[in-house]
PDB file of C-alpha atoms in Angstrom:
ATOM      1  CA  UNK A  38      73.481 -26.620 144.430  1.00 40.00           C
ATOM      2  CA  UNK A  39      72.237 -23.505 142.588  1.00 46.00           C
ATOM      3  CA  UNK A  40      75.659 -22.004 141.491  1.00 49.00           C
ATOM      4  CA  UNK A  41      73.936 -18.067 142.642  1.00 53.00           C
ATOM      5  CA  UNK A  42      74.263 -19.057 146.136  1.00 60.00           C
ATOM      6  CA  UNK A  43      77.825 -19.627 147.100  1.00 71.00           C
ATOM      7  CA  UNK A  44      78.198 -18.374 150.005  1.00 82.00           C
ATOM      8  CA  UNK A  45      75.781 -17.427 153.390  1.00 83.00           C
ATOM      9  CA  UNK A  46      75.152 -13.542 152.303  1.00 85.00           C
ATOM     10  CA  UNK A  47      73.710 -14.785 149.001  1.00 87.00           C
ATOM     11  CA  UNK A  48      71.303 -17.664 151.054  1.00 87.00           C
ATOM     12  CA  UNK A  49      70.634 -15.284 153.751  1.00 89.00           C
ATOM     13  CA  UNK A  50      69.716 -12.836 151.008  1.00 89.00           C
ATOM     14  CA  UNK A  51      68.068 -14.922 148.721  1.00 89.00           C
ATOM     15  CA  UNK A  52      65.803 -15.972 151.641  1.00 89.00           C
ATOM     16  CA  UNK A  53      64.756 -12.776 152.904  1.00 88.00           C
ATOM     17  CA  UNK A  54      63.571 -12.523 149.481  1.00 88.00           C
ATOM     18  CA  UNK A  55      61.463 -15.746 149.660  1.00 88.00           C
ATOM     19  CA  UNK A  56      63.410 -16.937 146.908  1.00 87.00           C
ATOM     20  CA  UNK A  57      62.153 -20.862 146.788  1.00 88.00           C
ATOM     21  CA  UNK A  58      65.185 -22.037 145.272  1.00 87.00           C
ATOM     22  CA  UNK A  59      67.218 -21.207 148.389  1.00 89.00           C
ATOM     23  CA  UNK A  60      65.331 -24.177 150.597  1.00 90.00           C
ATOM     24  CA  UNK A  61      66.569 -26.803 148.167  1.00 89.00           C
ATOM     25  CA  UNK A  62      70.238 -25.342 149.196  1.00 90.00           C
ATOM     26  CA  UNK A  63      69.338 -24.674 152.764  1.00 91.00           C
ATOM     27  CA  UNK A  64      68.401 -27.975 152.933  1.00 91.00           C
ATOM     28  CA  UNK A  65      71.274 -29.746 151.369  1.00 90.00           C
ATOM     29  CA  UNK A  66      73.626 -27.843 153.425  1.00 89.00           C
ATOM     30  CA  UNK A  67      72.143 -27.918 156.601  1.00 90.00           C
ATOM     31  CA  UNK A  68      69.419 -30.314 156.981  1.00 92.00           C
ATOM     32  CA  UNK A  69      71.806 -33.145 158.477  1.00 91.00           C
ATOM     33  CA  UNK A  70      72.906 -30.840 161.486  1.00 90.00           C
ATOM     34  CA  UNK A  71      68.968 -29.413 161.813  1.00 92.00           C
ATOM     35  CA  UNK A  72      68.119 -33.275 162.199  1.00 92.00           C
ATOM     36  CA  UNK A  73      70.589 -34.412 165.066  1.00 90.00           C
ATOM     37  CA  UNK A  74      69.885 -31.477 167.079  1.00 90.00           C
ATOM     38  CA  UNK A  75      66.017 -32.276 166.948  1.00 92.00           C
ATOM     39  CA  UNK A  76      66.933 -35.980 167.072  1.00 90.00           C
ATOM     40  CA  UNK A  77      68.683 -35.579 170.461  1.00 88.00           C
ATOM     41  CA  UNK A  78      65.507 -33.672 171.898  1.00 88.00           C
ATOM     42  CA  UNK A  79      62.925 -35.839 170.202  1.00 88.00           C
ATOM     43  CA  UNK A  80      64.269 -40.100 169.784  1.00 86.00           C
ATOM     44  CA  UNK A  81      61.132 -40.882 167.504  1.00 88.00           C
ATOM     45  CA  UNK A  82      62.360 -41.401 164.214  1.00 90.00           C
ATOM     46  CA  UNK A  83      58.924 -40.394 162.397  1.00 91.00           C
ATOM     47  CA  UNK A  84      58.477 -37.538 164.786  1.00 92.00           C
ATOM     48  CA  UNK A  85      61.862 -35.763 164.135  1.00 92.00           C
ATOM     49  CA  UNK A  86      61.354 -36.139 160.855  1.00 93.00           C
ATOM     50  CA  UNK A  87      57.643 -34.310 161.020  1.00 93.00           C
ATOM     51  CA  UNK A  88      59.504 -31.834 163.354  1.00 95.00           C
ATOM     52  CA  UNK A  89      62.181 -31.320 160.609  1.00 94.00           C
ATOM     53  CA  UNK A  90      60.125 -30.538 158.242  1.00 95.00           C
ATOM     54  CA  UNK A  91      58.205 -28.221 160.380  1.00 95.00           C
ATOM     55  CA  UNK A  92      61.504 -26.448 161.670  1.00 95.00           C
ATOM     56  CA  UNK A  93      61.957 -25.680 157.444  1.00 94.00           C
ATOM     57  CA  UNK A  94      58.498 -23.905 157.295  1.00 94.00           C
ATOM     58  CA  UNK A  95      59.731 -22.208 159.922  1.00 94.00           C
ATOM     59  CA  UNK A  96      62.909 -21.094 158.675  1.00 93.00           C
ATOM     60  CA  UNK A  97      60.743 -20.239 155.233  1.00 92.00           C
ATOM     61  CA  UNK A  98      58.166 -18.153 157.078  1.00 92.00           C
ATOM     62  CA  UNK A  99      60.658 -15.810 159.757  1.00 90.00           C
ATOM     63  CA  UNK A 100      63.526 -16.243 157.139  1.00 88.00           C
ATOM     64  CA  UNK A 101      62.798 -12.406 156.328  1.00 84.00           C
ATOM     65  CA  UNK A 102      63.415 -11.530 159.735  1.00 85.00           C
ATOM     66  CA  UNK A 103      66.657 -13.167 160.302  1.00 87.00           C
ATOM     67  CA  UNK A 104      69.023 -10.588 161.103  1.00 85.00           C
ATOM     68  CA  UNK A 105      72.774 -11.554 160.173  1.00 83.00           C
ATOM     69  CA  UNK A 106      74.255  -9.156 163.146  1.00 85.00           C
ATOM     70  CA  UNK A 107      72.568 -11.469 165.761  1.00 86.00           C
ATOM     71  CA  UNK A 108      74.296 -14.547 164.471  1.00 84.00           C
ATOM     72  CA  UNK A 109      75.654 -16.896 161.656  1.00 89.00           C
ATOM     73  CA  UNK A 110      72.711 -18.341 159.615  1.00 90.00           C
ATOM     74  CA  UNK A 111      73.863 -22.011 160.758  1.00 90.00           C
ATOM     75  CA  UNK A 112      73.187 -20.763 164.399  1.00 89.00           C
ATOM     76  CA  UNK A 113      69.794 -19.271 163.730  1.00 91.00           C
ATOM     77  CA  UNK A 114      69.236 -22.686 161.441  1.00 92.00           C
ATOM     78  CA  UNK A 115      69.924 -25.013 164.604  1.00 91.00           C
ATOM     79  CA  UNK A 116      68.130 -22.933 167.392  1.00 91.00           C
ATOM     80  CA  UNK A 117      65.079 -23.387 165.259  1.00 93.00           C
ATOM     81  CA  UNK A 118      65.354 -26.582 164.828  1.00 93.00           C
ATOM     82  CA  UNK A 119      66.313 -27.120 168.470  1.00 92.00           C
ATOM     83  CA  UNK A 120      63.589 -24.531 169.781  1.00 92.00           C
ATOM     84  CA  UNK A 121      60.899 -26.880 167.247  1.00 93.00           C
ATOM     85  CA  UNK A 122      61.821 -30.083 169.105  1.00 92.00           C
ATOM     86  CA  UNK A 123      61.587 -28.145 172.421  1.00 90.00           C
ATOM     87  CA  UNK A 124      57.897 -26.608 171.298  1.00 89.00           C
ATOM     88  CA  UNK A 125      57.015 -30.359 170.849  1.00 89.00           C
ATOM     89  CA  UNK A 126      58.143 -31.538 173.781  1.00 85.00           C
ATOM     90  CA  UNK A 127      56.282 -28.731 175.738  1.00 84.00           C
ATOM     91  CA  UNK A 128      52.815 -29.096 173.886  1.00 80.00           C
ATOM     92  CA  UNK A 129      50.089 -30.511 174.441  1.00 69.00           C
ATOM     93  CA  UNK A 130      50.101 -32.839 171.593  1.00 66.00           C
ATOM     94  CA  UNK A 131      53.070 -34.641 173.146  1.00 64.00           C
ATOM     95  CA  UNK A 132      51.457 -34.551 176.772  1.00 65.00           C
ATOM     96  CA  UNK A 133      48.408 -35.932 175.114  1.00 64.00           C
ATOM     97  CA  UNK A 134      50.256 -38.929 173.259  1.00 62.00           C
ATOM     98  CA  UNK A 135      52.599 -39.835 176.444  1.00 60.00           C
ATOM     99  CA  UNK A 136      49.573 -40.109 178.312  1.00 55.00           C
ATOM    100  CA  UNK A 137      48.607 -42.998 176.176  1.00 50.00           C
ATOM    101  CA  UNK A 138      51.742 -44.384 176.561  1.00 50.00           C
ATOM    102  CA  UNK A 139      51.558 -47.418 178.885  1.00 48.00           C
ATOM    103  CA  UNK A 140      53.284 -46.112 182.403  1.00 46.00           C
ATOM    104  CA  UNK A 141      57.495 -47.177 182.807  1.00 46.00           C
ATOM    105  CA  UNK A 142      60.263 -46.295 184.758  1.00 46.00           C
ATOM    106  CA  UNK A 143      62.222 -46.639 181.742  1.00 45.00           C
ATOM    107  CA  UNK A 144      62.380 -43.872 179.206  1.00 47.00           C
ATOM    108  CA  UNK A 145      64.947 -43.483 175.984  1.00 47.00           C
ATOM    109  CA  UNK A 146      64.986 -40.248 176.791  1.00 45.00           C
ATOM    110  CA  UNK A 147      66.183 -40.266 180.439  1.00 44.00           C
ATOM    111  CA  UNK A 148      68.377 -43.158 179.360  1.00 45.00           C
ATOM    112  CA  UNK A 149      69.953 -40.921 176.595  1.00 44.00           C
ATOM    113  CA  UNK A 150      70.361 -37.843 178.726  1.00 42.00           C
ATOM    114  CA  UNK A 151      72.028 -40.144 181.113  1.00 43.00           C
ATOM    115  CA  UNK A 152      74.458 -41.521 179.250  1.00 44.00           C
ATOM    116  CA  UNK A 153      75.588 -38.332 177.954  1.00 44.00           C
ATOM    117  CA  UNK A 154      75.835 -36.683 181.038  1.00 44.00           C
ATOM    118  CA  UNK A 155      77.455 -39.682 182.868  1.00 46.00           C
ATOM    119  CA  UNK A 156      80.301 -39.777 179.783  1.00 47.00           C
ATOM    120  CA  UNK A 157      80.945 -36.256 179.938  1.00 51.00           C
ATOM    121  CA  UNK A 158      81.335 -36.481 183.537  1.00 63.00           C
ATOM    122  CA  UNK A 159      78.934 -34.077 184.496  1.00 66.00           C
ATOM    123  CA  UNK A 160      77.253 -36.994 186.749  1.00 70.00           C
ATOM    124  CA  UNK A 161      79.740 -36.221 189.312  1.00 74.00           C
ATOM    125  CA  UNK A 162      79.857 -32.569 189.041  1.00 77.00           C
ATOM    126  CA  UNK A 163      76.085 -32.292 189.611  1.00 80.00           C
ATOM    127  CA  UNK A 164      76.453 -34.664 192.373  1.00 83.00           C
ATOM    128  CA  UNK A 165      78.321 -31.570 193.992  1.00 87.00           C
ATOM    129  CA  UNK A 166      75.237 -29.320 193.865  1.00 89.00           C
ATOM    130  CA  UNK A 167      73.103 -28.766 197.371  1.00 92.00           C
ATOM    131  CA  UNK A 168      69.757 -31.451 196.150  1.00 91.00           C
ATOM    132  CA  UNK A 169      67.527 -28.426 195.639  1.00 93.00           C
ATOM    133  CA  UNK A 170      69.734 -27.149 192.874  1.00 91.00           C
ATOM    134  CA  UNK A 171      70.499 -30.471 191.166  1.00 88.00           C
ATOM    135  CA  UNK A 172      66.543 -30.363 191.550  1.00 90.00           C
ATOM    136  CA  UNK A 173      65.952 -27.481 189.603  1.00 90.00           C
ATOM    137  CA  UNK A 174      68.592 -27.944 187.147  1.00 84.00           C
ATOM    138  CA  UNK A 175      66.761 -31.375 185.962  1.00 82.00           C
ATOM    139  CA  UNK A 176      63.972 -29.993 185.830  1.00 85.00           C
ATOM    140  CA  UNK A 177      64.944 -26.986 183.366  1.00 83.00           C
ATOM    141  CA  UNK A 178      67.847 -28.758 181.591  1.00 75.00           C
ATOM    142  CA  UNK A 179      67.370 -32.131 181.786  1.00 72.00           C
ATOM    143  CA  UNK A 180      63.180 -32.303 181.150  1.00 75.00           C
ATOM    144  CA  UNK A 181      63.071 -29.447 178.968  1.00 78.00           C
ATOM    145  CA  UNK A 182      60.485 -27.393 181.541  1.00 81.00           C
ATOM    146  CA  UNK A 183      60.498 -23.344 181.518  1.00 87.00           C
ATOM    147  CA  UNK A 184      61.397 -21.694 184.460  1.00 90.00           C
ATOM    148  CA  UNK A 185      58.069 -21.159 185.471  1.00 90.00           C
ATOM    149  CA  UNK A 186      57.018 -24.827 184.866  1.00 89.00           C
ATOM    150  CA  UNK A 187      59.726 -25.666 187.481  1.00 89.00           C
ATOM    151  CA  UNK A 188      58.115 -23.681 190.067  1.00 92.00           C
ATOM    152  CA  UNK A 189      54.873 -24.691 189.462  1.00 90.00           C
ATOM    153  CA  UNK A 190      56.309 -28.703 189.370  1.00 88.00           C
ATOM    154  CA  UNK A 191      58.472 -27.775 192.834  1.00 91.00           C
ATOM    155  CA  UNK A 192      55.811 -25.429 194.269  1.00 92.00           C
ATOM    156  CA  UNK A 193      57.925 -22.976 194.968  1.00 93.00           C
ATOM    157  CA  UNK A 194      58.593 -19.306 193.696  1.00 94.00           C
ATOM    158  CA  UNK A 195      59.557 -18.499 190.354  1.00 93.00           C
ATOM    159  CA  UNK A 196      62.524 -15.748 191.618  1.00 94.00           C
ATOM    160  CA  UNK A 197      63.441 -19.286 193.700  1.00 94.00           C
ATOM    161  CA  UNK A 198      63.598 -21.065 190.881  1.00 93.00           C
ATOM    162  CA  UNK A 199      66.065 -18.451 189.108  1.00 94.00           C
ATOM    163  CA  UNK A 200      68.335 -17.842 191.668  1.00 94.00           C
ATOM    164  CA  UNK A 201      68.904 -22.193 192.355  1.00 93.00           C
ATOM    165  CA  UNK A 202      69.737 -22.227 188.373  1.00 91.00           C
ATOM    166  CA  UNK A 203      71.897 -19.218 188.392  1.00 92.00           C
ATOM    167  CA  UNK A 204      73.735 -20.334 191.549  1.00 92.00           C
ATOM    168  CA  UNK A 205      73.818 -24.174 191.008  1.00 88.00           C
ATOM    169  CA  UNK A 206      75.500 -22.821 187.363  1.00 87.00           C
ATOM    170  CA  UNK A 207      77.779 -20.733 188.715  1.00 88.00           C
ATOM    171  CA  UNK A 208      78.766 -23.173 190.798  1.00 87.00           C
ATOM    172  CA  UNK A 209      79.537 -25.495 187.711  1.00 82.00           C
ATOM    173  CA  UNK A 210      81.185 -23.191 185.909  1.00 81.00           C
ATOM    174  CA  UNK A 211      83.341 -22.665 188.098  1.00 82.00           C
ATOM    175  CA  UNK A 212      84.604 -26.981 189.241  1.00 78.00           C
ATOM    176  CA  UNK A 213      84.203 -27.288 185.423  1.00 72.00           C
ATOM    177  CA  UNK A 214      86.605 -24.511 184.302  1.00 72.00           C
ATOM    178  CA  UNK A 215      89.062 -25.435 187.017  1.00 70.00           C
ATOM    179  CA  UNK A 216      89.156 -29.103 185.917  1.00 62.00           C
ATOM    180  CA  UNK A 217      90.580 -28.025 182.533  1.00 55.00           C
ATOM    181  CA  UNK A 218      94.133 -28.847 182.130  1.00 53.00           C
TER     182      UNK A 218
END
């Protein structure tokens, strides 16, 4: 590590600057975390790795525009990395190669999502939701769809759409924070 960037003012600062050296650090400090945040949203091995990589042009490009008030620099490092695996997800390059994929029921992805929600126990929390809400809370949450993707998939309004998630959430808030001892 350079020794002129110690600490996240100086990285934050050199990068503004479009100092290259500061990606060599960025990356040895934070590329690990970057990676199992897109790993979670993307399985493919070769494909988080692209998106990694992509996520660091990323940071290189808007890197000027971070703004330290908003947010630690770790923060604004993992939403892009998180909001790169989501882009993916939602383009048109991934709906293109998953429609070459040979049709199954199974998917890593659903399996994954499963088993995370089932050992957190949020399996039977959702289970308490009215089925429209549980609907739309997959949908947004669960297969990575905008709001307005939801309504479009469920035919239904958009403002429909909001008010399930908002409610349904509430609503888990709310058994979730009273189940804490």
């Amino acid at each position: 590590m350079p020794p002129g960037f110690v600490d996240e003012s100086q990285l934050v600062l050199a990068l503004q600057q479009r100092n290259e050296a500061v990606m060599a650090t960025l990356y040895d400090r934070y590329a690990a975390a970057m990676y199992g945040v897109i790993k979670k949203v993307v399985p493919d091995d070769a494909m988080a790795e692209d998106l990694m990589q992509e996520a660091f042009v990323k940071v290189w490009k808007a890197g000027a525009q971070y703004d330290a008030s908003k947010g630690r620099l770790f923060t604004w490092l993992i939403n892009v990395a998180r909001n790169t695996a989501i882009d993916y997800l939602r383009s048109k390059r991934y709906k293109e190669s998953i429609q070459t994929d040979e049709l199954d029921v199974y998917s890593p992805v659903t399996e994954r999502v499963t088993t995370a929600v089932d050992h957190i126990g949020l399996k039977d929390v959702m289970a308490t939701l009215k089925p429209e809400q549980q609907e739309v809370l997959d949908l947004l949450y669960f297969n990575g769809l905008t709001q307005e993707q939801a309504a479009e998939e469920l035919g239904i309004p958009l403002g429909t759409v909001k008010t399930r998630a908002r409610t349904a959430l509430q609503v888990l808030r709310k058994i979730l924070i009273d189940k804490q001892p």
